[in-house]
Short mmCIF file of C-alpha atoms and ligand atoms in Angstrom, two decimals:
data_model
loop_
_atom_site.label_atom_id
_atom_site.label_comp_id
_atom_site.label_asym_id
_atom_site.label_seq_id
_atom_site.Cartn_x
_atom_site.Cartn_y
_atom_site.Cartn_z
CA MET C 11 0.00 0.00 0.00
CA TYR C 12 1.42 3.37 -1.03
CA SER C 13 1.31 5.91 1.82
CA VAL C 14 1.92 9.65 2.02
CA HIS C 15 5.27 8.85 3.71
CA GLU C 16 6.32 7.19 0.46
CA ILE C 17 5.31 10.26 -1.56
CA CYS C 18 7.37 12.41 0.79
CA ARG C 19 10.43 10.11 0.54
CA GLU C 20 10.11 10.01 -3.24
CA ARG C 21 9.88 13.79 -3.50
CA SER C 22 12.85 14.17 -1.12
CA ARG C 23 14.93 11.92 -3.40
CA GLN C 24 13.80 14.00 -6.36
CA PHE C 25 14.74 17.26 -4.61
CA PRO C 26 17.77 16.42 -2.47
CA LYS C 27 18.37 20.02 -1.36
CA GLY C 28 16.20 19.52 1.72
CA PHE C 29 12.77 19.80 3.17
CA SER C 30 12.21 23.52 2.58
CA HIS C 31 12.90 23.10 -1.13
CA PHE C 32 10.41 20.23 -1.26
CA ILE C 33 7.75 22.32 0.49
CA LYS C 34 8.29 25.15 -1.99
CA ARG C 35 7.91 22.90 -5.03
CA ALA C 36 4.94 20.97 -3.64
CA SER C 37 2.91 23.80 -2.17
CA MET C 38 -0.30 25.12 -3.77
CA ASP C 39 0.20 28.48 -5.43
CA PHE C 40 -2.01 31.28 -4.04
CA GLU C 41 0.08 34.01 -5.68
CA LEU C 42 -1.45 35.94 -8.59
CA THR C 43 0.63 36.17 -11.75
CA ARG C 44 2.10 39.50 -12.84
CA GLN C 45 -0.54 39.71 -15.57
CA GLN C 46 -3.38 39.08 -13.10
CA LYS C 47 -2.05 41.70 -10.66
CA LEU C 48 -1.80 44.19 -13.52
CA ALA C 49 -5.38 43.49 -14.64
CA ARG C 50 -6.56 44.10 -11.06
CA LYS C 51 -4.54 47.32 -10.77
CA ILE C 52 -5.88 48.73 -14.04
CA ALA C 53 -9.47 47.86 -13.04
CA ARG C 54 -9.07 49.30 -9.52
CA GLU C 55 -7.61 52.59 -10.73
CA PHE C 56 -10.26 52.92 -13.44
CA ALA C 57 -13.14 52.11 -11.05
CA GLU C 58 -11.94 54.52 -8.36
CA ARG C 59 -11.49 57.30 -10.89
CA GLU C 60 -14.43 56.78 -13.28
CA LEU C 61 -17.12 54.90 -11.33
CA ALA C 62 -16.90 55.67 -7.60
CA PRO C 63 -17.50 59.43 -7.87
CA HIS C 64 -20.74 58.88 -9.85
CA ALA C 65 -22.15 55.59 -8.54
CA GLN C 66 -24.41 57.21 -5.96
CA GLN C 67 -26.01 59.58 -8.45
CA TRP C 68 -26.34 56.91 -11.16
CA ASP C 69 -28.14 54.71 -8.63
CA GLU C 70 -30.47 57.48 -7.48
CA GLU C 71 -31.36 58.62 -11.00
CA MET C 72 -31.18 55.19 -12.67
CA THR C 73 -28.60 56.60 -15.09
CA PHE C 74 -27.02 54.08 -17.46
CA PRO C 75 -23.22 54.58 -17.30
CA SER C 76 -22.70 54.94 -21.08
CA GLU C 77 -19.65 57.21 -20.92
CA ALA C 78 -17.81 54.92 -18.50
CA LEU C 79 -18.62 51.89 -20.67
CA LYS C 80 -17.17 53.64 -23.74
CA LYS C 81 -13.89 54.08 -21.85
CA MET C 82 -13.75 50.40 -20.93
CA GLY C 83 -13.51 49.12 -24.50
CA PRO C 84 -9.95 50.38 -25.07
CA LEU C 85 -8.95 48.97 -21.66
CA GLY C 86 -9.98 45.47 -22.76
CA PHE C 87 -12.83 45.11 -20.24
CA MET C 88 -15.47 44.36 -22.89
CA GLY C 89 -13.86 41.20 -24.26
CA ILE C 90 -11.81 40.06 -21.30
CA SER C 91 -11.63 36.32 -22.05
CA ILE C 92 -11.94 36.43 -25.83
CA PRO C 93 -8.76 36.07 -27.92
CA LYS C 94 -7.02 39.07 -29.42
CA GLN C 95 -7.82 37.99 -33.00
CA TYR C 96 -11.42 39.13 -32.29
CA GLU C 97 -10.23 42.30 -30.49
CA GLY C 98 -10.59 40.68 -27.07
CA ALA C 99 -8.02 40.98 -24.27
CA GLY C 100 -7.29 37.23 -24.24
CA LEU C 101 -7.03 37.10 -20.44
CA ASP C 102 -7.71 34.13 -18.18
CA GLY C 103 -10.73 33.57 -15.93
CA ILE C 104 -8.87 34.70 -12.79
CA SER C 105 -8.14 38.08 -14.42
CA TYR C 106 -11.79 38.25 -15.43
CA VAL C 107 -13.08 37.83 -11.85
CA LEU C 108 -10.49 40.29 -10.51
CA ILE C 109 -11.69 42.94 -12.96
CA ILE C 110 -15.39 42.39 -12.16
CA GLU C 111 -14.69 42.50 -8.40
CA GLU C 112 -12.88 45.84 -8.72
CA LEU C 113 -15.64 47.39 -10.84
CA ALA C 114 -18.33 46.14 -8.40
CA ARG C 115 -16.49 47.53 -5.38
CA CYS C 116 -17.11 50.99 -6.84
CA CYS C 117 -20.33 50.45 -8.83
CA ALA C 118 -22.18 47.13 -8.79
CA SER C 119 -24.48 48.24 -11.63
CA THR C 120 -21.59 48.86 -14.00
CA ALA C 121 -20.06 45.54 -12.97
CA ILE C 122 -23.18 43.56 -13.94
CA ILE C 123 -23.44 45.34 -17.29
CA VAL C 124 -19.83 44.35 -18.01
CA SER C 125 -20.28 40.85 -16.60
CA VAL C 126 -23.44 40.12 -18.63
CA HIS C 127 -21.89 41.62 -21.78
CA ASN C 128 -18.73 39.49 -21.42
CA SER C 129 -20.04 36.19 -20.12
CA VAL C 130 -23.45 35.73 -21.73
CA GLY C 131 -23.58 38.50 -24.36
CA ALA C 132 -20.28 37.91 -26.17
CA TYR C 133 -18.63 34.71 -24.90
CA PRO C 134 -21.32 32.31 -26.26
CA ILE C 135 -20.64 33.71 -29.74
CA TYR C 136 -16.97 32.88 -29.29
CA ALA C 137 -17.67 29.45 -27.77
CA LEU C 138 -20.50 28.31 -30.06
CA GLY C 139 -20.53 30.59 -33.08
CA ASN C 140 -19.22 29.74 -36.54
CA GLU C 141 -16.31 31.74 -37.95
CA GLN C 142 -18.61 34.04 -39.93
CA GLN C 143 -20.59 34.94 -36.77
CA LYS C 144 -17.39 35.49 -34.79
CA GLN C 145 -15.98 37.81 -37.46
CA LYS C 146 -19.26 39.68 -37.76
CA TYR C 147 -20.07 40.26 -34.08
CA LEU C 148 -17.06 39.80 -31.81
CA PRO C 149 -14.77 42.70 -32.83
CA ASP C 150 -17.55 45.25 -32.19
CA LEU C 151 -18.55 43.60 -28.90
CA CYS C 152 -15.01 43.09 -27.58
CA SER C 153 -13.93 46.62 -28.43
CA GLY C 154 -16.98 48.05 -26.65
CA ARG C 155 -18.34 49.64 -29.83
CA LYS C 156 -21.43 47.50 -29.28
CA LEU C 157 -23.11 46.09 -26.19
CA GLY C 158 -24.38 42.54 -25.75
CA ALA C 159 -27.30 41.09 -23.77
CA PHE C 160 -28.84 37.70 -23.07
CA ALA C 161 -32.56 36.88 -22.98
CA LEU C 162 -33.75 33.67 -21.38
CA THR C 163 -36.24 34.71 -18.66
CA GLU C 164 -39.92 35.15 -19.49
CA PRO C 165 -42.95 36.17 -17.45
CA ASN C 166 -43.84 32.47 -16.92
CA ALA C 167 -40.34 30.95 -17.10
CA GLY C 168 -37.69 32.06 -14.61
CA SER C 169 -36.01 29.35 -12.56
CA ASP C 170 -37.46 26.77 -14.98
CA PRO C 171 -36.20 27.98 -18.37
CA ALA C 172 -37.22 24.75 -20.14
CA SER C 173 -40.83 25.96 -19.87
CA LEU C 174 -40.20 29.07 -21.98
CA GLU C 175 -42.99 30.09 -24.37
CA THR C 176 -41.20 32.27 -26.94
CA MET C 177 -41.48 30.46 -30.28
CA ALA C 178 -39.20 30.53 -33.32
CA GLU C 179 -40.91 28.93 -36.31
CA PRO C 180 -38.77 27.98 -39.31
CA CYS C 181 -39.94 29.83 -42.42
CA GLY C 182 -37.71 29.37 -45.49
CA ASP C 183 -34.30 30.93 -44.91
CA HIS C 184 -35.35 32.58 -41.64
CA PHE C 185 -37.23 32.02 -38.36
CA LEU C 186 -40.26 33.95 -37.13
CA LEU C 187 -39.75 34.89 -33.49
CA ASN C 188 -42.77 35.56 -31.25
CA GLY C 189 -42.82 36.06 -27.49
CA VAL C 190 -41.82 38.22 -24.55
CA LYS C 191 -38.64 38.22 -22.47
CA THR C 192 -38.54 39.88 -19.10
CA PHE C 193 -35.94 41.41 -16.72
CA ILE C 194 -33.28 41.64 -19.46
CA THR C 195 -30.08 43.40 -18.39
CA SER C 196 -29.09 46.09 -20.93
CA GLY C 197 -32.36 45.32 -22.73
CA SER C 198 -32.86 48.86 -24.06
CA THR C 199 -29.19 49.71 -24.54
CA CYS C 200 -27.83 46.55 -26.16
CA ASP C 201 -26.96 46.21 -29.84
CA THR C 202 -27.20 42.41 -29.96
CA VAL C 203 -29.07 40.00 -27.72
CA ILE C 204 -28.81 36.24 -27.58
CA VAL C 205 -32.42 35.05 -27.43
CA MET C 206 -33.57 31.57 -26.41
CA ALA C 207 -36.71 30.35 -28.17
CA ALA C 208 -38.52 27.06 -28.70
CA THR C 209 -38.13 25.66 -32.19
CA LYS C 210 -39.84 22.38 -31.23
CA ARG C 211 -41.99 22.88 -28.17
CA GLU C 212 -42.83 19.17 -27.81
CA LYS C 213 -39.12 18.42 -27.29
CA LYS C 214 -39.08 20.81 -24.28
CA SER C 215 -35.49 21.43 -23.14
CA ARG C 216 -34.09 19.79 -26.29
CA GLY C 217 -36.26 21.90 -28.56
CA ILE C 218 -34.79 25.27 -27.58
CA THR C 219 -32.52 27.22 -29.94
CA ALA C 220 -30.27 30.26 -29.38
CA PHE C 221 -30.48 33.19 -31.84
CA ILE C 222 -28.33 36.27 -32.25
CA VAL C 223 -30.84 39.11 -32.62
CA GLU C 224 -29.76 42.57 -33.70
CA ARG C 225 -31.32 45.73 -32.35
CA GLY C 226 -33.43 47.37 -35.03
CA THR C 227 -34.66 44.08 -36.49
CA PRO C 228 -38.31 44.72 -37.49
CA GLY C 229 -40.67 43.13 -34.96
CA PHE C 230 -38.20 43.53 -32.07
CA SER C 231 -39.20 46.21 -29.57
CA VAL C 232 -38.33 47.16 -26.00
CA GLY C 233 -41.00 47.36 -23.29
CA ALA C 234 -40.94 49.32 -20.07
CA LYS C 235 -37.74 49.87 -18.13
CA GLU C 236 -37.98 48.36 -14.61
CA ASN C 237 -37.65 50.60 -11.54
CA LYS C 238 -35.59 48.36 -9.28
CA LEU C 239 -34.67 47.93 -5.61
CA GLY C 240 -30.94 47.80 -6.39
CA ILE C 241 -28.46 47.63 -9.29
CA ARG C 242 -30.46 50.62 -10.47
CA ALA C 243 -27.99 52.07 -12.98
CA SER C 244 -28.19 48.92 -15.08
CA ASP C 245 -31.20 48.97 -17.39
CA THR C 246 -33.55 46.03 -16.99
CA CYS C 247 -36.29 45.73 -19.61
CA GLU C 248 -38.92 43.66 -21.24
CA LEU C 249 -38.18 42.62 -24.84
CA ILE C 250 -41.04 41.96 -27.23
CA PHE C 251 -40.81 39.89 -30.42
CA GLU C 252 -43.72 40.07 -32.85
CA ASN C 253 -43.22 38.17 -36.10
CA CYS C 254 -39.57 39.16 -35.86
CA ARG C 255 -37.69 37.69 -38.86
CA ILE C 256 -34.35 36.25 -37.85
CA PRO C 257 -32.10 34.96 -40.66
CA ALA C 258 -31.25 31.26 -40.28
CA GLU C 259 -27.56 32.25 -40.34
CA ASN C 260 -28.15 33.86 -36.91
CA VAL C 261 -28.81 30.54 -35.19
CA LEU C 262 -26.08 30.23 -32.56
CA GLY C 263 -24.80 26.66 -32.26
CA GLU C 264 -27.10 23.84 -33.25
CA VAL C 265 -30.87 24.00 -33.61
CA GLY C 266 -32.33 22.43 -30.46
CA ALA C 267 -29.12 22.84 -28.43
CA GLY C 268 -29.92 26.33 -27.15
CA LEU C 269 -30.73 25.46 -23.56
CA THR C 270 -27.48 23.55 -23.11
CA ALA C 271 -25.73 26.59 -24.58
CA ALA C 272 -27.62 28.94 -22.26
CA LEU C 273 -26.84 26.91 -19.16
CA GLY C 274 -23.17 26.67 -20.19
CA ALA C 275 -22.99 30.46 -20.60
CA LEU C 276 -24.73 30.98 -17.27
CA THR C 277 -22.17 28.74 -15.55
CA PHE C 278 -19.38 31.10 -16.57
CA GLY C 279 -21.66 34.06 -15.83
CA ARG C 280 -22.21 32.86 -12.28
CA VAL C 281 -18.52 33.06 -11.48
CA GLY C 282 -18.58 36.69 -12.63
CA VAL C 283 -21.69 37.42 -10.56
CA GLY C 284 -19.89 35.87 -7.58
CA ALA C 285 -17.05 38.32 -8.19
CA GLN C 286 -19.57 41.14 -8.42
CA ALA C 287 -20.98 40.10 -5.02
CA LEU C 288 -17.45 39.99 -3.63
CA GLY C 289 -16.87 43.58 -4.75
CA VAL C 290 -20.07 44.71 -3.02
CA ALA C 291 -19.11 42.86 0.19
CA ARG C 292 -15.64 44.45 0.14
CA CYS C 293 -17.12 47.91 -0.33
CA ALA C 294 -19.47 47.38 2.65
CA MET C 295 -16.66 46.05 4.88
CA GLU C 296 -14.22 48.83 3.94
CA GLU C 297 -16.88 51.42 4.77
CA CYS C 298 -17.38 49.76 8.18
CA VAL C 299 -13.66 49.75 8.94
CA ARG C 300 -13.43 53.46 8.11
CA TYR C 301 -16.66 54.53 9.81
CA SER C 302 -16.13 52.52 12.99
CA GLN C 303 -12.76 54.24 13.51
CA GLU C 304 -14.19 57.73 12.95
CA ARG C 305 -17.51 57.54 14.80
CA LYS C 306 -17.37 57.80 18.59
CA GLN C 307 -19.98 56.75 21.17
CA PHE C 308 -19.45 56.52 24.93
CA GLY C 309 -16.25 58.49 24.32
CA LYS C 310 -14.68 55.72 22.24
CA PRO C 311 -14.53 54.84 18.55
CA LEU C 312 -17.10 52.21 17.53
CA ALA C 313 -14.17 50.03 16.42
CA SER C 314 -13.19 49.58 20.07
CA PHE C 315 -16.44 47.72 20.88
CA GLN C 316 -15.91 43.99 20.66
CA ALA C 317 -19.45 43.36 19.42
CA LEU C 318 -18.67 45.38 16.29
CA GLN C 319 -15.13 44.00 15.93
CA TRP C 320 -16.62 40.52 15.71
CA MET C 321 -19.04 41.59 13.01
CA ILE C 322 -16.10 42.92 10.99
CA ALA C 323 -14.09 39.74 11.68
CA ASP C 324 -16.96 37.65 10.29
CA MET C 325 -17.15 39.89 7.22
CA ALA C 326 -13.41 39.52 6.56
CA THR C 327 -13.56 35.73 6.98
CA GLN C 328 -16.56 35.26 4.70
CA ILE C 329 -15.10 37.57 2.06
CA GLU C 330 -11.89 35.54 2.02
CA ALA C 331 -13.81 32.25 1.79
CA ALA C 332 -15.94 33.64 -1.07
CA ARG C 333 -12.80 34.76 -2.89
CA MET C 334 -11.32 31.26 -2.66
CA LEU C 335 -14.49 29.68 -4.11
CA ILE C 336 -14.51 32.20 -6.96
CA PHE C 337 -10.82 31.65 -7.74
CA LYS C 338 -11.28 27.88 -7.64
CA ALA C 339 -14.19 28.01 -10.12
CA ALA C 340 -12.25 30.38 -12.42
CA TRP C 341 -9.15 28.18 -12.17
CA LEU C 342 -11.15 25.07 -13.12
CA LYS C 343 -12.54 26.88 -16.15
CA ASP C 344 -9.07 28.07 -17.17
CA ASN C 345 -7.82 24.49 -16.93
CA GLY C 346 -10.64 23.04 -19.01
CA LYS C 347 -12.15 21.10 -16.09
CA PRO C 348 -15.86 20.82 -15.19
CA PHE C 349 -16.85 23.69 -12.90
CA ALA C 350 -20.67 23.82 -12.76
CA ALA C 351 -20.98 22.91 -9.06
CA GLU C 352 -18.06 25.18 -8.10
CA ALA C 353 -19.56 28.07 -10.09
CA SER C 354 -22.84 27.63 -8.20
CA MET C 355 -20.99 27.43 -4.86
CA ALA C 356 -19.09 30.60 -5.71
CA LYS C 357 -22.25 32.49 -6.73
CA LEU C 358 -24.28 31.22 -3.78
CA TYR C 359 -21.68 31.86 -1.11
CA ALA C 360 -20.47 35.19 -2.46
CA SER C 361 -23.98 36.61 -2.92
CA GLU C 362 -25.01 35.52 0.57
CA THR C 363 -21.77 36.97 1.91
CA ALA C 364 -22.58 40.27 0.20
CA MET C 365 -26.05 40.25 1.78
CA ASN C 366 -24.76 39.31 5.27
CA THR C 367 -21.96 41.84 5.07
CA ALA C 368 -24.19 44.65 3.84
CA THR C 369 -26.81 43.88 6.52
CA LYS C 370 -24.20 44.06 9.27
CA ALA C 371 -22.68 47.13 7.64
CA VAL C 372 -25.98 49.00 7.88
CA GLN C 373 -26.19 47.91 11.54
CA ILE C 374 -22.69 49.22 12.28
CA HIS C 375 -23.59 52.55 10.68
CA GLY C 376 -26.71 52.83 12.88
CA GLY C 377 -29.25 55.38 11.63
CA TYR C 378 -26.73 56.75 9.11
CA GLY C 379 -26.67 53.33 7.43
CA CYS C 380 -30.30 53.86 6.40
CA MET C 381 -29.49 57.14 4.67
CA LYS C 382 -28.84 57.38 0.95
CA ASP C 383 -25.69 59.44 1.54
CA TYR C 384 -23.95 56.32 2.87
CA LYS C 385 -22.59 53.67 0.52
CA VAL C 386 -23.69 50.78 2.74
CA GLU C 387 -27.35 51.62 2.03
CA ARG C 388 -26.70 51.02 -1.68
CA CYS C 389 -24.65 47.87 -0.96
CA PHE C 390 -27.61 46.48 1.01
CA ARG C 391 -30.03 46.97 -1.90
CA ASP C 392 -27.54 45.77 -4.53
CA ALA C 393 -26.70 42.61 -2.56
CA LYS C 394 -30.35 41.54 -2.42
CA VAL C 395 -30.65 41.67 -6.20
CA ILE C 396 -27.44 39.67 -6.65
CA GLU C 397 -28.97 36.81 -4.63
CA ILE C 398 -31.65 36.55 -7.32
CA TYR C 399 -30.28 36.98 -10.83
CA GLU C 400 -28.29 34.41 -12.83
CA GLY C 401 -30.08 31.77 -10.73
CA THR C 402 -31.49 32.31 -7.25
CA SER C 403 -29.80 30.90 -4.14
CA GLU C 404 -32.33 28.04 -4.16
CA ILE C 405 -31.42 27.12 -7.74
CA GLN C 406 -27.69 27.23 -6.90
CA ARG C 407 -28.36 24.85 -3.97
CA LEU C 408 -30.32 22.60 -6.32
CA ILE C 409 -27.34 22.40 -8.74
CA ILE C 410 -24.88 21.81 -5.89
CA ALA C 411 -27.10 19.09 -4.39
CA ARG C 412 -27.44 17.36 -7.79
CA ASN C 413 -23.66 17.33 -8.12
CA THR C 414 -23.18 16.11 -4.56
CA ILE C 415 -25.93 13.50 -4.15
CA LYS C 416 -25.21 11.17 -7.06
C1 FAD I 513 -32.02 42.85 -11.98
C2 FAD I 513 -32.24 41.59 -12.74
C3 FAD I 513 -31.57 41.38 -13.93
C4 FAD I 513 -31.80 40.22 -14.67
N1 FAD I 513 -31.17 40.05 -15.88
C5 FAD I 513 -31.50 39.00 -16.67
C6 FAD I 513 -30.96 38.87 -17.98
O1 FAD I 513 -30.14 39.67 -18.42
N2 FAD I 513 -31.38 37.83 -18.75
C7 FAD I 513 -32.27 36.90 -18.31
O2 FAD I 513 -32.61 35.99 -19.06
N3 FAD I 513 -32.80 36.99 -17.05
C8 FAD I 513 -32.45 38.01 -16.24
N4 FAD I 513 -32.98 38.13 -14.96
C9 FAD I 513 -33.94 37.13 -14.52
C10 FAD I 513 -33.43 36.27 -13.38
O3 FAD I 513 -32.45 35.39 -13.82
C11 FAD I 513 -34.66 35.60 -12.75
O4 FAD I 513 -35.37 36.61 -12.08
C12 FAD I 513 -34.30 34.48 -11.81
O5 FAD I 513 -33.73 33.41 -12.51
C13 FAD I 513 -35.52 33.98 -11.02
O6 FAD I 513 -36.62 33.76 -11.85
P1 FAD I 513 -38.04 34.40 -11.43
O7 FAD I 513 -37.81 35.82 -11.15
O8 FAD I 513 -39.02 34.06 -12.49
O9 FAD I 513 -38.42 33.68 -10.08
P2 FAD I 513 -39.17 32.25 -9.92
O10 FAD I 513 -38.51 31.26 -10.79
O11 FAD I 513 -40.61 32.45 -10.06
O12 FAD I 513 -38.82 31.91 -8.42
C14 FAD I 513 -39.52 32.45 -7.30
C15 FAD I 513 -38.96 31.82 -6.03
O13 FAD I 513 -39.16 30.40 -6.06
C16 FAD I 513 -37.92 29.74 -5.88
N5 FAD I 513 -37.90 28.50 -6.68
C17 FAD I 513 -38.23 28.33 -7.96
N6 FAD I 513 -38.09 27.05 -8.33
C18 FAD I 513 -37.62 26.39 -7.24
C19 FAD I 513 -37.25 25.04 -6.97
N7 FAD I 513 -37.29 24.11 -7.90
N8 FAD I 513 -36.82 24.73 -5.72
C20 FAD I 513 -36.75 25.68 -4.76
N9 FAD I 513 -37.09 26.97 -4.96
C21 FAD I 513 -37.51 27.32 -6.18
C22 FAD I 513 -36.88 30.73 -6.38
O14 FAD I 513 -35.60 30.45 -5.83
C23 FAD I 513 -37.45 32.04 -5.87
O15 FAD I 513 -37.14 32.19 -4.52
C24 FAD I 513 -32.73 39.26 -14.19
C25 FAD I 513 -33.38 39.47 -12.97
C26 FAD I 513 -33.16 40.62 -12.25
C27 FAD I 513 -33.87 40.82 -10.96
#
């Protein structure tokens, strides 16, 4: 029987310089690469300069951050994981989550626009599209000249997307799209949207097809913009398709394989949403650290009260644990390994960490935490929304359970 002592002896023979050398070679690497650190630095500096000063007002007025988005194209934030040949930045998944976290720390709304655009608006075209589709759509999306969206949810199909009712009937060299999509991020501002529709309703989940739909296509219109609890600067709309003619060449991937494609895209998307939640949690904790040192009660700073110190200690611990889950999921993706359960764990844990952290952050700020002038009030509202989109916490638990109880 081979034991760990044998492994150790074998490695020691391989590396005769001594134990410390062996430990160095065998240890797990938690260090970011130079490229990853640089991506984080660029995103942090950009977010602090271009997002933080405006986030409060954008939230209050539900202002879509168009100018900031325009500046992100040249930085490579709009095609983070797509190769350079399509004008993407060609970065790995770890760099991707670092960038989203930094954007979310300053403006969670901007972070979700970028996350949706990258992970479910553009990436499926790279992963599933034919060369003609990649050439046609990716350079504009990756450079930020155009914005992407993703439409799966319908009024009667949310957590259960296989029950969607939007139909795409084949009609010569095109499909006729009819139906309504709801709660679509960047719905009124996007240039292209990947729409899931049933091409064979009787086949249920295996009868759903993905289409690339361009803004301006006759029969495609935008309904009312939602007035939301949080993530208010991102536009969330209803999309209406009435006899909308989609050329057959705009089918993304295979006919009938759309739901698999959608769920695959959402898996990657969930890691990004986890990173978004992490950014919100960090913002809330940093505000608490600062505020609790400034604010005095009973003649002492709040930070001197152990009850509040423990709240901050829990925040720091959960944030670190969330970060590890997010990195693990991104690492698995980068290494071509299955990561569906890990993506769900990352999204679930990070979004619940954001909610817990923001709730405690409001508590630490007392009455001021309920006022719109304080960032923690916005974090609290944003965190609640993050627990819902790209799959609710219950749906993440369902996926994790399915992968655990086999
Ligand atoms: C701000 C925002 C942006 C969004 N952006 C997009 C977008 O860009 N594109 C897109 O397609 N969609 C988008 N969505 C939709 C989002 O993904 C759905 O809202 C979400 O998946 C939940 O669906 P639902 O709202 O229909 O809730 P429902 O599915 O009706 O769920 C209601 C409740 O029941 C629970 N539930 C449902 N089924 C089960 C089950 N089997 N077991 C246990 N509990 C269950 C849910 O967890 C939830 O608590 C967005 C939503 C929001 C709020």
